[in-house]
mmCIF file of C-alpha atoms in Angstrom:
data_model
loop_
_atom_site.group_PDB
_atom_site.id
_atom_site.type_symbol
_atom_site.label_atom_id
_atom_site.label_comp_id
_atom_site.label_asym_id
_atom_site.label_seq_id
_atom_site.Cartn_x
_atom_site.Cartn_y
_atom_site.Cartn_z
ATOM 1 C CA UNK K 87 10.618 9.029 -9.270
ATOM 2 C CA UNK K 88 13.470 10.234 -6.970
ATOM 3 C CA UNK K 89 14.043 9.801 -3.379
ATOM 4 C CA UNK K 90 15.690 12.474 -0.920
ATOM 5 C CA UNK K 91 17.518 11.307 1.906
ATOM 6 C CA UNK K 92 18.364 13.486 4.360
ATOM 7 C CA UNK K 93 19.588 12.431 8.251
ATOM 8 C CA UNK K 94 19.921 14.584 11.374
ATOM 9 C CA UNK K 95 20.439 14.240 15.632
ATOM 10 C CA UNK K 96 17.120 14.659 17.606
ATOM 11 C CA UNK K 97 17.879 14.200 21.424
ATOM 12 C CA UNK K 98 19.252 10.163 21.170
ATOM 13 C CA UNK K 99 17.271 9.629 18.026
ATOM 14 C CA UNK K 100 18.790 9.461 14.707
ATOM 15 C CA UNK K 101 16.385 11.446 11.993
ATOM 16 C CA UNK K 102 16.468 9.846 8.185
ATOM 17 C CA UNK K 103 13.757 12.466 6.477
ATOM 18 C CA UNK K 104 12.705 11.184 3.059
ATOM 19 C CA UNK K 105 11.001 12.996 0.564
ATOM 20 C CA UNK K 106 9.664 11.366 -2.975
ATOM 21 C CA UNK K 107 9.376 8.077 -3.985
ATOM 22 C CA UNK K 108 10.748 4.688 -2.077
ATOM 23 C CA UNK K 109 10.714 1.973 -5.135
ATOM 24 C CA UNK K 110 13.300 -1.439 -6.351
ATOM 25 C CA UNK K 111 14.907 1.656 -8.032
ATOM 26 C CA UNK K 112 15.457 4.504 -5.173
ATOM 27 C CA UNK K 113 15.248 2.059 -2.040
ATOM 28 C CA UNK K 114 18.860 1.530 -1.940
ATOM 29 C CA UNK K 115 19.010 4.637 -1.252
ATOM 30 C CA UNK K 116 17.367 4.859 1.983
ATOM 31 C CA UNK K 117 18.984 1.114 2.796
ATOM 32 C CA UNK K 118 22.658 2.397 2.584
ATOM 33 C CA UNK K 119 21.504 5.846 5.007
ATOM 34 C CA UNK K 120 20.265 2.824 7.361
ATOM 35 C CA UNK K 121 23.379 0.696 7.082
ATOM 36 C CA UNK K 122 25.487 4.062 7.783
ATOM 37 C CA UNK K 123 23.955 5.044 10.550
ATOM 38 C CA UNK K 124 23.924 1.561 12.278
ATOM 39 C CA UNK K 125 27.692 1.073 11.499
ATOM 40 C CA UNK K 126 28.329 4.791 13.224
ATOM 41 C CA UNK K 127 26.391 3.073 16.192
ATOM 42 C CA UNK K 128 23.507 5.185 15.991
ATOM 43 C CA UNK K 129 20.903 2.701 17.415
ATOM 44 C CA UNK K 130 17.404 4.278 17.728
ATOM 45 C CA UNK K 131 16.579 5.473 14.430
ATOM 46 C CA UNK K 132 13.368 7.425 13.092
ATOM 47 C CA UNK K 133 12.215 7.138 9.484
ATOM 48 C CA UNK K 134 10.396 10.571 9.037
ATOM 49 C CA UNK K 135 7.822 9.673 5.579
ATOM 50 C CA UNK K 136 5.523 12.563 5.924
ATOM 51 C CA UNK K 137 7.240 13.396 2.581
ATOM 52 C CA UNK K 138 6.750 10.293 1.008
ATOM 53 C CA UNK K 139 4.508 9.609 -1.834
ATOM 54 C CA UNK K 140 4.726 6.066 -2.777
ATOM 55 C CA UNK K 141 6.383 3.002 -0.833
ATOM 56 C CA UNK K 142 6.390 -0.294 -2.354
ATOM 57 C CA UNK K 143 7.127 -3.442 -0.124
ATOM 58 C CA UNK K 144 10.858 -3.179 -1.548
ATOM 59 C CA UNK K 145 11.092 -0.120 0.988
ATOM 60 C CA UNK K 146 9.274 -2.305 3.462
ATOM 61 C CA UNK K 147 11.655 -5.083 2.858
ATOM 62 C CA UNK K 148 14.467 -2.122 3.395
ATOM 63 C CA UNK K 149 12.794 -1.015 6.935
ATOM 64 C CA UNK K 150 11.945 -4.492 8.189
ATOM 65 C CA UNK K 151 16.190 -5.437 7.364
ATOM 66 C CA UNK K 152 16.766 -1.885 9.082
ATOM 67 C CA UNK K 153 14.716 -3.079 12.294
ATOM 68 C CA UNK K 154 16.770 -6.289 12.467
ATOM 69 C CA UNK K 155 20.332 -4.559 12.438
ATOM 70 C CA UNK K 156 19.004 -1.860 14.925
ATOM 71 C CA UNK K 157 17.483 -4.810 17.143
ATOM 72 C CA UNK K 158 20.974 -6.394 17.293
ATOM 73 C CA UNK K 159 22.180 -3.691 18.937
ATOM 74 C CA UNK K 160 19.109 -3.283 21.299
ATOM 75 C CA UNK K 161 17.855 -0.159 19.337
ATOM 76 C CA UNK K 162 14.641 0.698 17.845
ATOM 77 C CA UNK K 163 13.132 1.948 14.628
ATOM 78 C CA UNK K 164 10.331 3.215 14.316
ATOM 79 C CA UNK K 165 8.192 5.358 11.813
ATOM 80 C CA UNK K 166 6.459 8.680 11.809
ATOM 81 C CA UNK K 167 3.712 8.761 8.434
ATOM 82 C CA UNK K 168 0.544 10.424 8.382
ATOM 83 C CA UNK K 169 -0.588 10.029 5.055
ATOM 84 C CA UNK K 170 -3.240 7.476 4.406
ATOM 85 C CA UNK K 171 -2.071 5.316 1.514
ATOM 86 C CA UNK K 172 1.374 4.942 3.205
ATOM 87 C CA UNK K 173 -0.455 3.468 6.697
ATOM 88 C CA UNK K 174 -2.433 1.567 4.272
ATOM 89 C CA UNK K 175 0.595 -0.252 3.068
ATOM 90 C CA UNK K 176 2.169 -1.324 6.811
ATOM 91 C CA UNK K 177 -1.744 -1.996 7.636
ATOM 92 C CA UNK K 178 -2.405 -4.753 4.903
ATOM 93 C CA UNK K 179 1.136 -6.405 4.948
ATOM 94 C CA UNK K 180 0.755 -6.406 9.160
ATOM 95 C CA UNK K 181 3.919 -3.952 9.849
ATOM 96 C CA UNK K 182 1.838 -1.842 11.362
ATOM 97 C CA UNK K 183 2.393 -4.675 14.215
ATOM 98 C CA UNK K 184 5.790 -4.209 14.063
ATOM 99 C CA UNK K 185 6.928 -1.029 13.416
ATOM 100 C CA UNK K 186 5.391 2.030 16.130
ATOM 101 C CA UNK K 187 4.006 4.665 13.872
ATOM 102 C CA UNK K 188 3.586 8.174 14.971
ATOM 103 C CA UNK K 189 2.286 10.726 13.523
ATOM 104 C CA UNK K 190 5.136 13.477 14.229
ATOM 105 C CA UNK K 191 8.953 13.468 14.887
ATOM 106 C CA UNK K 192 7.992 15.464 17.360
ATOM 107 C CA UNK K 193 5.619 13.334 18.975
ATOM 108 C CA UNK K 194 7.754 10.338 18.382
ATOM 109 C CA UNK K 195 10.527 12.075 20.084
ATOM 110 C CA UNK K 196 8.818 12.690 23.339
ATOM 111 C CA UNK K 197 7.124 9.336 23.254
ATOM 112 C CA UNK L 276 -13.391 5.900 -26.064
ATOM 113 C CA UNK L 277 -11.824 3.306 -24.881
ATOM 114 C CA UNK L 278 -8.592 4.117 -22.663
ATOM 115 C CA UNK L 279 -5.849 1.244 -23.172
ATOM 116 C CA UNK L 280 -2.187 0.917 -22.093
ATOM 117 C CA UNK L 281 0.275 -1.648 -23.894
ATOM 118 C CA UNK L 282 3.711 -0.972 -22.751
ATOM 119 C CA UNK L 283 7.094 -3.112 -23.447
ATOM 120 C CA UNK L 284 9.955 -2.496 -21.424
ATOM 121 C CA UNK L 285 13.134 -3.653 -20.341
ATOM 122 C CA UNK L 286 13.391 -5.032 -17.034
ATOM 123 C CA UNK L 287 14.863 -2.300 -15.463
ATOM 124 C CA UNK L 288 14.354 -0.732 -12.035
ATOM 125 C CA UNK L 289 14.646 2.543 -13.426
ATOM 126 C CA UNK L 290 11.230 2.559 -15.439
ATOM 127 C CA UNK L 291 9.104 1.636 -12.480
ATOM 128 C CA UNK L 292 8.220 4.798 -11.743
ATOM 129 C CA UNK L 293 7.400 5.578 -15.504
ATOM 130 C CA UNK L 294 4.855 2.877 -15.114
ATOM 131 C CA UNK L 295 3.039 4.352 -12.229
ATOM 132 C CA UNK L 296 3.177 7.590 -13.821
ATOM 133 C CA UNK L 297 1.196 6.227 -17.281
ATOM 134 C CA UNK L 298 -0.869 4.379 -14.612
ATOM 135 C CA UNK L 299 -1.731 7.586 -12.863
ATOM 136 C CA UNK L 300 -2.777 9.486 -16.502
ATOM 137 C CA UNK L 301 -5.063 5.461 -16.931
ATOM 138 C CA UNK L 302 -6.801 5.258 -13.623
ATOM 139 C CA UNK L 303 -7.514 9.368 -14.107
ATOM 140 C CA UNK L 304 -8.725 8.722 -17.556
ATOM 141 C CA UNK L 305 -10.864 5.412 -16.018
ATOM 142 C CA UNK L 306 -12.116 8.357 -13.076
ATOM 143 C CA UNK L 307 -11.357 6.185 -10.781
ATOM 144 C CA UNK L 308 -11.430 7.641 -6.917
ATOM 145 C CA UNK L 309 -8.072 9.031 -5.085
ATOM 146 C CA UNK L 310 -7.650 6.116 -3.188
ATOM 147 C CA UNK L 311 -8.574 3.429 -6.062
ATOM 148 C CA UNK L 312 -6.141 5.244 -8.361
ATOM 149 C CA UNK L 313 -3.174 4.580 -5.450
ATOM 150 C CA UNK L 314 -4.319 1.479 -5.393
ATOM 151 C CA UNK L 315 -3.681 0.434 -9.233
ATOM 152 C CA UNK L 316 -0.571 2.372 -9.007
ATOM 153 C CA UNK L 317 0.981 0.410 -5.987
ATOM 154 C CA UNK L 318 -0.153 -2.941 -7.357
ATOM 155 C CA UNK L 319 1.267 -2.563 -11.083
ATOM 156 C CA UNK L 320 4.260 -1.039 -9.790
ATOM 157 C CA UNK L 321 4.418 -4.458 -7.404
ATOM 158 C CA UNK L 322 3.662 -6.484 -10.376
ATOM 159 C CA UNK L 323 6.306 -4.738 -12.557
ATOM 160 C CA UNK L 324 8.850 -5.240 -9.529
ATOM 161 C CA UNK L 325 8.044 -8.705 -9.469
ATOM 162 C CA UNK L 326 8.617 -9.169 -12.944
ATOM 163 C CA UNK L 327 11.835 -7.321 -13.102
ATOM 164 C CA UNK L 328 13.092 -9.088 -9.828
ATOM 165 C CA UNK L 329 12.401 -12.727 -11.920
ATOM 166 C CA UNK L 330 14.770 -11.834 -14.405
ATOM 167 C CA UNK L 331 17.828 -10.810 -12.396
ATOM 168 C CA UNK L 332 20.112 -10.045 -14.478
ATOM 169 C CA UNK L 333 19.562 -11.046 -17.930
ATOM 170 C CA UNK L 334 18.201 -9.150 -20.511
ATOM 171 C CA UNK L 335 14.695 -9.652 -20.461
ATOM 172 C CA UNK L 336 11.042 -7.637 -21.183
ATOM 173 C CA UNK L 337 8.200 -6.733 -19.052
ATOM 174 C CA UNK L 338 4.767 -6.782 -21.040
ATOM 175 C CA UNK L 339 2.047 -4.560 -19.618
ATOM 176 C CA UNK L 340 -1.410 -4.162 -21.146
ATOM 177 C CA UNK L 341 -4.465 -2.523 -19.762
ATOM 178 C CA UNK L 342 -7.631 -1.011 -20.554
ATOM 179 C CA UNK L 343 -10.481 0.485 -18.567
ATOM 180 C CA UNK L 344 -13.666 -2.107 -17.897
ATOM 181 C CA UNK L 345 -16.877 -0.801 -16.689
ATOM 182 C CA UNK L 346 -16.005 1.163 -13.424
ATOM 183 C CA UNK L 347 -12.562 0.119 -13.142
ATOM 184 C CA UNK L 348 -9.101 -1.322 -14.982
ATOM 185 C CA UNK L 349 -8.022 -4.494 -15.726
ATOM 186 C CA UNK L 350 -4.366 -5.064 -15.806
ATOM 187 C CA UNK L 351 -2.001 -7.888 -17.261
ATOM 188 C CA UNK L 352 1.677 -7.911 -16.501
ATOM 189 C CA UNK L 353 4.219 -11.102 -18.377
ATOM 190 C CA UNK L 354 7.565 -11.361 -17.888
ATOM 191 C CA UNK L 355 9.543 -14.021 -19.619
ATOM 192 C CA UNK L 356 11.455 -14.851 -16.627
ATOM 193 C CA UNK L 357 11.999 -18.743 -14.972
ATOM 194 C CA UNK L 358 9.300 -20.788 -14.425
ATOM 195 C CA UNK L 359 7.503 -19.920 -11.205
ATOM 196 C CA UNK L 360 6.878 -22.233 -7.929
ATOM 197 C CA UNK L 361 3.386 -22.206 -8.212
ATOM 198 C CA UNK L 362 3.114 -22.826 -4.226
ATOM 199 C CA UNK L 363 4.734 -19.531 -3.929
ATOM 200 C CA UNK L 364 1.569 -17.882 -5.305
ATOM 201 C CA UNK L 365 -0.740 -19.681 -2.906
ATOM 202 C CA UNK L 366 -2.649 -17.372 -0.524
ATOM 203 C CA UNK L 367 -0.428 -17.255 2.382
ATOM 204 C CA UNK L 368 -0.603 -16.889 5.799
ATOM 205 C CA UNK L 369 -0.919 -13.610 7.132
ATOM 206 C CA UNK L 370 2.525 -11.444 6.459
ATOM 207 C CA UNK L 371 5.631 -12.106 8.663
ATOM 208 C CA UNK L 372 8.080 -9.793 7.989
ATOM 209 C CA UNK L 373 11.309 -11.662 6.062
ATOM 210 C CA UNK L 374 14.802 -11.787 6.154
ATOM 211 C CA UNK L 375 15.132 -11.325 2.912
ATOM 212 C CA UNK L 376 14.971 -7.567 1.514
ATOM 213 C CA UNK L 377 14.376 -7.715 -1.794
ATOM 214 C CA UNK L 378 11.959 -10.658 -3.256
ATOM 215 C CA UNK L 379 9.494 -11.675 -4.347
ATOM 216 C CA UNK L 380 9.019 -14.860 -2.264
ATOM 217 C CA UNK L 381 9.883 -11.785 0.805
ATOM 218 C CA UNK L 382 6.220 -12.705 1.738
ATOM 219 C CA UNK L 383 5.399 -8.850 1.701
ATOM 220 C CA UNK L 384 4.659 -8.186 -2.032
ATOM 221 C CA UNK L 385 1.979 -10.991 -2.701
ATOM 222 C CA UNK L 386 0.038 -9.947 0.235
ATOM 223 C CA UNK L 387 0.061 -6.207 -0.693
ATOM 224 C CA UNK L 388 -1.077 -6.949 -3.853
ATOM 225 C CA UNK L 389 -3.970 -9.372 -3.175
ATOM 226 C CA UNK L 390 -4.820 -6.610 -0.179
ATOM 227 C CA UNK L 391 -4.974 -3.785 -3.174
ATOM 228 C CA UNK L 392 -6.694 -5.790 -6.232
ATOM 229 C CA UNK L 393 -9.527 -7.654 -7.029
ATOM 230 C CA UNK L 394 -9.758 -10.716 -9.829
ATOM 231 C CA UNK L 395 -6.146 -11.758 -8.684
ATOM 232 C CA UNK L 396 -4.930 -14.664 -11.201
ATOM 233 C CA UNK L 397 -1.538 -16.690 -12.186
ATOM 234 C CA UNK L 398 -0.616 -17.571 -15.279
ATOM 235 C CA UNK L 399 2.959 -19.547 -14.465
ATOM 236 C CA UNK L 400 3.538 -22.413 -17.172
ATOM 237 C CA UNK L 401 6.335 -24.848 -16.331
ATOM 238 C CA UNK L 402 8.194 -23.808 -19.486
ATOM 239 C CA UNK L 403 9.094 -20.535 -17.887
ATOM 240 C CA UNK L 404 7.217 -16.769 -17.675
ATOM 241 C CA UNK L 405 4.671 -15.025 -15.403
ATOM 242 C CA UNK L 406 2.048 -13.327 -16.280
ATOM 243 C CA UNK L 407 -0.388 -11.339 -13.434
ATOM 244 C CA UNK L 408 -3.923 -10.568 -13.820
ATOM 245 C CA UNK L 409 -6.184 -8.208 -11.660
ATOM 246 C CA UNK L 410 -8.647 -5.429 -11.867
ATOM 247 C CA UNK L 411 -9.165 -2.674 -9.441
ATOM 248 C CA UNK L 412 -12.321 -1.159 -9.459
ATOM 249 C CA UNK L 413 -13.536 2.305 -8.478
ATOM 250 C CA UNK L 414 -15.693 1.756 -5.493
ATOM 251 C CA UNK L 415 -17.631 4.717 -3.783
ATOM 252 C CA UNK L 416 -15.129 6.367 -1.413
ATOM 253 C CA UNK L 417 -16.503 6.340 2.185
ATOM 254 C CA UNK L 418 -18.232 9.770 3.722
#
């Protein structure tokens, strides 16, 4: 029922790891990493949620208002996620359209 | 035996997660399969959102029952928030992502639920309150 948020440089991407649980409760959480990072003009963000057990569409609410501050500064944000019942969750609301998911920082890194 | 869950809670964010966690020990209990049991726990954690979301800030309660039926669990979440716009239940058009972050009528929680549950149904009377009905059932998991 908690939610780690942890953020780091990769080449010109900006890093936000999660671990736990993104709910109403810890979402504002992650939001406010999002916020800080955009206001410290760090543009091309990754949301690492290989640690991530549950996401609820207020997270998705959270990375869809994280996309449109990022895209007002011509950046991008996209998502690295492996596990299946958090793909499930951008597959049946269609963000899986929106955001690119990889399966790796790595990977998304040398994308 | 029969395995039921009737839970009363303040709407507060911070029990959400208790609510998946008792949902996790029901849909174990109910043998449901690994990706039925995230299922129920995603959509009555939705549902609970919702209903917490309706009442803002005043003081209100969250009712939750459940019980197991036949290879699956039935669920029934009330809130005693505002009335409801009953359009804003219809089936809508497929997701667009909103600019609103965190709602209800955000067009990504109604879709996620009816995409999770089975039996979806609205109670919304004009006097006020919401209550949520749906089932999710334990199909055969694939392979």
């Amino acid at each position: 029922m908690d939610l780690e948020v942890e953020t780091a440089k990769r080449d010109r991407w900006s890093v936000i790891s999660l671990r736990g649980e993104i709910d109403v409760y810890t979402a504002p959480r992650l939001r406010q990493a999002l916020i800080d990072l955009v206001e410290n003009d760090e543009k091309d963000i990754l949301v690492d949620m290989t640690r991530v057990d549950f996401l609820d569409s207020t997270g998705l609410g959270v990375l869809v208002g994280g996309l449109k501050r990022v895209k007002a500064k011509d950046g991008s944000l996209e998502i690295v996620a492996t596990e299946d019942k958090i793909l499930k969750i951008f597959e049946i609301t269609g963000l899986s359209k929106v955001f690119p998911i990889h399966e790796s920082v790595d990977a998304a890194v040398s994308a | 035996m029969a395995e039921n869950v009737e839970i009363t809670l303040s709407s507060r964010p911070e029990f959400v997660g208790a609510v998946r966690h008792v949902f996790h020990a029901l849909g174990v209990l109910s043998e449901l399969p690994p990706g039925a049991l995230e299922d129920l726990k995603l959509a009555v954690s939705e549902a609970v959102t919702n209903a917490i979301g309706r009442q803002g800030e005043t003081a209100g309660e969250v009712r939750i029952t459940a019980s197991r039926e036949g290879d699956g669990v039935s669920v029934e979440v009330a809130d005693s928030g505002p009335a409801m716009n009953p359009s804003l239940l219809e089936d809508p058009d497929p997701a667009e992502p909103s600019s609103q972050e965190f709602s209800f009528e955000s067009g990504l929680s109604l879709p996620l639920i009816r995409g999770l549950v089975e039996d979806l149904d609205f109670d919304a009377p004009g006097e006020g309150g919401l209550t949520v009905r749906f089932s999710v059932r334990g199909e055969p998991e694939p392979g």
